Amino acid sequence: GAVVSQHPSRVICKSGTSVKIECRSLDFQATTMFWYRQFPKQSLMLMATSNEGSKATYEQGVEKDKFLINHASLTLSTLTVTSAHPEDSSFYICSARDRGQGTNSPLHFGNGTRLTVT
Amino acid sequence: GNSVTQMEGPVTLSEEAFLTINCTYTATGYPSLFWYVQYPGEGLQLLLKATKADDKGSNKGFEATYRKETTSFHLEKGSVQVSDSAVYFCALLFSGGYNKLIFGAGTRLAVHP
């Protein structure tokens, strides 16, 4: 089946530093990837839609300058949390849609990245 | 707008009990509906899906039927196992823009031996 690899799975960083999270589709190409944030025991909140070769589309209330998204190829999207603060600590999950399966096909999810900012 | 409402958890059951997790949706047009499962510390896995009214999605003993008249997509399983303990998310695929997936709040299921 389609596999999405997310790296790292856990990261601890100091306040004020930046952290980059990678999301790779291993056996399919993804024109579109999605980044979600999940707070403890809560649902997934869509942060932004990452589009290969163009700017990401951010959801209302998400700071684009803080959460930088780059989708440089059909198999890789990155999310960089800039100048991280403790309130950015969360579980970040990426997902990708197989470009060969149509726009209504299910999303494939990575295993998430647990970010802790100290 | 488009939204998904799930029954609140946690749901606690004994092994072999019958499971129902309610899910209702609000959407314009004809969305596709999904159930995803999240095991502790992991991402989400697609459990089943239905793309049109009266479709029944099924997988691993779980079933859900797309009911347009009641705008529902309730998840059921006849006999749960301890290994089914997880968080279950109902989701709606919003057909507009980049076809974004909108999730319900999630329902935690705990199955005891």
Tab-separated table of C-alpha atoms in Angstrom:
chain	number	residue	atom	x	y	z
A	1	GLY	CA	0.000	0.000	0.000
A	2	ALA	CA	0.882	3.648	-0.220
A	3	VAL	CA	3.384	4.700	2.414
A	4	VAL	CA	4.043	8.152	3.766
A	5	SER	CA	7.214	8.538	5.794
A	6	GLN	CA	7.485	11.378	8.261
A	7	HIS	CA	10.739	12.354	9.927
A	8	PRO	CA	11.640	12.854	12.675
A	9	SER	CA	9.118	10.998	14.782
A	10	ARG	CA	10.103	12.969	17.872
A	11	VAL	CA	12.040	16.168	18.329
A	12	ILE	CA	12.851	18.325	21.324
A	13	CYS	CA	14.129	21.805	20.696
A	14	LYS	CA	14.834	24.942	22.651
A	15	SER	CA	12.622	27.958	22.506
A	16	GLY	CA	13.628	30.293	19.692
A	17	THR	CA	15.110	27.652	17.420
A	18	SER	CA	13.628	26.285	14.208
A	19	VAL	CA	12.649	22.735	13.457
A	20	LYS	CA	12.122	21.091	10.091
A	21	ILE	CA	9.783	18.138	9.603
A	22	GLU	CA	9.895	16.078	6.432
A	23	CYS	CA	7.070	14.224	4.774
A	24	ARG	CA	7.841	11.798	1.965
A	25	SER	CA	5.623	9.669	-0.198
A	26	LEU	CA	7.649	6.511	-0.707
A	27	ASP	CA	5.883	4.647	-3.466
A	28	PHE	CA	3.683	7.217	-5.125
A	29	GLN	CA	3.759	10.791	-6.307
A	30	ALA	CA	1.841	13.443	-4.459
A	31	THR	CA	0.938	16.728	-6.099
A	32	THR	CA	-0.818	17.733	-2.916
A	33	MET	CA	0.140	17.125	0.685
A	34	PHE	CA	-1.634	18.317	3.797
A	35	TRP	CA	-0.242	19.302	7.176
A	36	TYR	CA	-2.291	18.786	10.308
A	37	ARG	CA	-1.752	19.610	13.934
A	38	GLN	CA	-3.217	17.554	16.719
A	39	PHE	CA	-3.484	18.668	20.332
A	40	PRO	CA	-3.646	16.048	23.082
A	41	LYS	CA	-6.868	14.046	22.933
A	42	GLN	CA	-8.250	16.290	20.243
A	43	SER	CA	-8.964	16.054	16.569
A	44	LEU	CA	-6.729	16.995	13.685
A	45	MET	CA	-6.684	20.612	12.662
A	46	LEU	CA	-5.749	21.271	9.062
A	47	MET	CA	-2.955	23.814	8.968
A	48	ALA	CA	-2.162	24.087	5.292
A	49	THR	CA	-2.291	22.480	1.900
A	50	SER	CA	1.074	21.984	0.277
A	51	ASN	CA	1.220	22.092	-3.499
A	52	GLU	CA	4.154	20.863	-5.529
A	53	GLY	CA	5.926	23.720	-7.231
A	54	SER	CA	3.773	26.487	-5.796
A	55	LYS	CA	2.974	28.286	-2.572
A	56	ALA	CA	1.130	26.527	0.189
A	57	THR	CA	-2.431	27.456	1.038
A	58	TYR	CA	-2.864	28.172	4.737
A	59	GLU	CA	-6.014	27.792	6.786
A	60	GLN	CA	-7.443	30.766	8.555
A	61	GLY	CA	-5.566	31.580	11.736
A	62	VAL	CA	-2.372	29.723	10.799
A	63	GLU	CA	0.686	31.968	10.614
A	64	LYS	CA	2.390	31.375	7.291
A	65	ASP	CA	5.604	33.050	8.420
A	66	LYS	CA	5.835	30.784	11.413
A	67	PHE	CA	4.970	27.522	9.701
A	68	LEU	CA	6.960	27.500	6.483
A	69	ILE	CA	5.983	24.868	3.966
A	70	ASN	CA	8.008	23.808	0.982
A	71	HIS	CA	6.882	21.207	-1.545
A	72	ALA	CA	9.860	21.027	-3.842
A	73	SER	CA	9.166	17.678	-5.471
A	74	LEU	CA	6.345	15.222	-6.040
A	75	THR	CA	7.526	13.099	-3.133
A	76	LEU	CA	8.651	15.579	-0.498
A	77	SER	CA	7.047	18.326	1.528
A	78	THR	CA	8.660	20.005	4.524
A	79	LEU	CA	7.194	21.962	7.396
A	80	THR	CA	9.538	24.283	9.266
A	81	VAL	CA	8.412	25.658	12.599
A	82	THR	CA	10.372	28.886	12.925
A	83	SER	CA	11.315	30.500	16.228
A	84	ALA	CA	9.521	27.774	18.096
A	85	HIS	CA	7.847	28.468	21.419
A	86	PRO	CA	6.417	26.093	24.013
A	87	GLU	CA	2.899	26.690	22.704
A	88	ASP	CA	4.024	25.176	19.399
A	89	SER	CA	4.526	21.847	21.142
A	90	SER	CA	2.146	19.450	19.480
A	91	PHE	CA	1.771	16.402	17.267
A	92	TYR	CA	2.170	17.289	13.602
A	93	ILE	CA	0.880	14.891	10.973
A	94	CYS	CA	1.282	15.059	7.221
A	95	SER	CA	-0.814	13.352	4.616
A	96	ALA	CA	-0.587	12.913	0.893
A	97	ARG	CA	-2.859	12.060	-1.976
A	98	ASP	CA	-1.675	9.771	-4.750
A	99	ARG	CA	-1.819	11.880	-7.903
A	100	GLY	CA	-2.646	8.769	-9.878
A	101	GLN	CA	-5.849	8.061	-7.942
A	102	GLY	CA	-7.913	11.196	-8.449
A	103	THR	CA	-8.903	14.093	-6.280
A	104	ASN	CA	-11.483	12.142	-4.262
A	105	SER	CA	-9.151	9.361	-3.267
A	106	PRO	CA	-8.290	8.803	0.414
A	107	LEU	CA	-5.338	10.492	2.004
A	108	HIS	CA	-2.365	8.502	3.233
A	109	PHE	CA	-0.967	9.632	6.546
A	110	GLY	CA	2.483	9.708	8.042
A	111	ASN	CA	3.058	8.505	11.588
A	112	GLY	CA	3.365	12.011	12.912
A	113	THR	CA	6.053	14.081	14.612
A	114	ARG	CA	5.892	14.861	18.313
A	115	LEU	CA	7.425	18.316	18.793
A	116	THR	CA	8.349	19.467	22.272
A	117	VAL	CA	9.664	22.982	22.716
A	118	THR	CA	11.413	23.622	26.017
B	1	GLY	CA	-20.323	24.975	6.154
B	2	ASN	CA	-18.920	21.481	6.114
B	3	SER	CA	-18.525	19.699	9.425
B	4	VAL	CA	-18.464	16.314	11.101
B	5	THR	CA	-19.925	15.485	14.495
B	6	GLN	CA	-18.966	12.342	16.382
B	7	MET	CA	-20.240	10.889	19.600
B	8	GLU	CA	-18.099	11.767	22.558
B	9	GLY	CA	-15.914	9.171	24.128
B	10	PRO	CA	-14.401	7.393	25.675
B	11	VAL	CA	-16.305	4.274	24.789
B	12	THR	CA	-15.428	1.372	27.044
B	13	LEU	CA	-16.461	-2.149	26.066
B	14	SER	CA	-15.732	-5.711	27.007
B	15	GLU	CA	-14.201	-7.997	24.425
B	16	GLU	CA	-16.759	-9.424	21.964
B	17	ALA	CA	-19.246	-6.644	22.641
B	18	PHE	CA	-21.056	-4.814	19.831
B	19	LEU	CA	-19.679	-1.420	18.869
B	20	THR	CA	-21.424	1.610	17.450
B	21	ILE	CA	-19.767	4.997	17.062
B	22	ASN	CA	-22.128	7.625	15.735
B	23	CYS	CA	-21.108	10.117	13.089
B	24	THR	CA	-23.213	12.738	11.373
B	25	TYR	CA	-22.132	15.334	8.868
B	26	THR	CA	-23.114	18.627	7.326
B	27	ALA	CA	-21.978	19.260	3.800
B	28	THR	CA	-22.832	20.922	0.553
B	29	GLY	CA	-22.998	18.649	-2.424
B	30	TYR	CA	-22.119	14.970	-2.216
B	31	PRO	CA	-19.063	14.358	-0.083
B	32	SER	CA	-17.127	11.140	0.334
B	33	LEU	CA	-17.023	9.778	3.873
B	34	PHE	CA	-14.246	7.977	5.691
B	35	TRP	CA	-13.356	6.357	8.968
B	36	TYR	CA	-9.741	6.570	10.085
B	37	VAL	CA	-8.174	4.846	13.084
B	38	GLN	CA	-5.260	6.127	15.162
B	39	TYR	CA	-3.316	3.814	17.432
B	40	PRO	CA	-1.323	5.339	20.307
B	41	GLY	CA	1.614	7.432	19.137
B	42	GLU	CA	0.932	6.807	15.478
B	43	GLY	CA	-0.546	8.588	12.506
B	44	LEU	CA	-3.885	7.758	10.970
B	45	GLN	CA	-4.807	4.702	8.967
B	46	LEU	CA	-7.742	4.520	6.621
B	47	LEU	CA	-10.245	2.028	7.978
B	48	LEU	CA	-13.031	2.255	5.411
B	49	LYS	CA	-14.751	4.629	3.049
B	50	ALA	CA	-17.950	5.277	1.109
B	51	THR	CA	-18.224	7.601	-1.835
B	52	LYS	CA	-21.965	7.828	-2.465
B	53	ALA	CA	-25.316	7.388	-0.795
B	54	ASP	CA	-26.168	3.845	0.349
B	55	ASP	CA	-22.594	2.659	-0.139
B	56	LYS	CA	-21.350	0.418	2.632
B	57	GLY	CA	-17.695	0.530	3.520
B	58	SER	CA	-16.216	-2.438	5.349
B	59	ASN	CA	-12.838	-3.599	6.594
B	60	LYS	CA	-11.514	-5.809	9.402
B	61	GLY	CA	-15.058	-6.509	10.612
B	62	PHE	CA	-15.976	-2.827	10.767
B	63	GLU	CA	-18.817	-1.455	8.667
B	64	ALA	CA	-20.396	1.903	7.962
B	65	THR	CA	-23.220	2.841	5.588
B	66	TYR	CA	-23.507	6.246	3.917
B	67	ARG	CA	-27.031	7.424	4.790
B	68	LYS	CA	-27.864	10.571	2.882
B	69	GLU	CA	-31.358	10.874	4.355
B	70	THR	CA	-30.002	11.055	7.898
B	71	THR	CA	-26.590	12.502	6.926
B	72	SER	CA	-24.935	9.778	8.945
B	73	PHE	CA	-22.038	7.342	8.645
B	74	HIS	CA	-22.104	5.327	11.861
B	75	LEU	CA	-19.291	2.857	12.489
B	76	GLU	CA	-20.215	-0.638	13.696
B	77	LYS	CA	-18.486	-3.852	14.593
B	78	GLY	CA	-20.215	-6.975	15.787
B	79	SER	CA	-17.521	-8.235	18.139
B	80	VAL	CA	-14.678	-6.000	19.267
B	81	GLN	CA	-11.241	-7.167	20.332
B	82	VAL	CA	-8.705	-5.666	22.699
B	83	SER	CA	-6.571	-4.824	19.672
B	84	ASP	CA	-9.348	-2.518	18.402
B	85	SER	CA	-8.568	-0.080	21.212
B	86	ALA	CA	-7.703	3.175	19.454
B	87	VAL	CA	-9.133	6.544	18.504
B	88	TYR	CA	-11.568	6.527	15.600
B	89	PHE	CA	-12.094	9.567	13.392
B	90	CYS	CA	-14.969	10.132	11.038
B	91	ALA	CA	-14.035	12.370	8.123
B	92	LEU	CA	-15.634	14.112	5.199
B	93	LEU	CA	-13.911	14.867	1.927
B	94	PHE	CA	-14.915	18.334	0.940
B	95	SER	CA	-15.046	18.522	-2.815
B	96	GLY	CA	-13.821	22.012	-3.394
B	97	GLY	CA	-10.437	23.592	-3.834
B	98	TYR	CA	-7.904	20.904	-3.026
B	99	ASN	CA	-10.441	18.400	-1.739
B	100	LYS	CA	-9.623	18.812	1.924
B	101	LEU	CA	-10.414	16.217	4.541
B	102	ILE	CA	-12.427	17.479	7.498
B	103	PHE	CA	-12.301	15.417	10.667
B	104	GLY	CA	-14.655	14.863	13.538
B	105	ALA	CA	-13.372	15.200	17.077
B	106	GLY	CA	-12.468	11.524	17.355
B	107	THR	CA	-13.847	8.846	19.655
B	108	ARG	CA	-11.558	6.884	21.921
B	109	LEU	CA	-12.414	3.197	22.212
B	110	ALA	CA	-11.076	1.066	25.045
B	111	VAL	CA	-11.750	-2.667	24.923
B	112	HIS	CA	-11.104	-4.743	28.018
B	113	PRO	CA	-10.571	-8.510	28.164
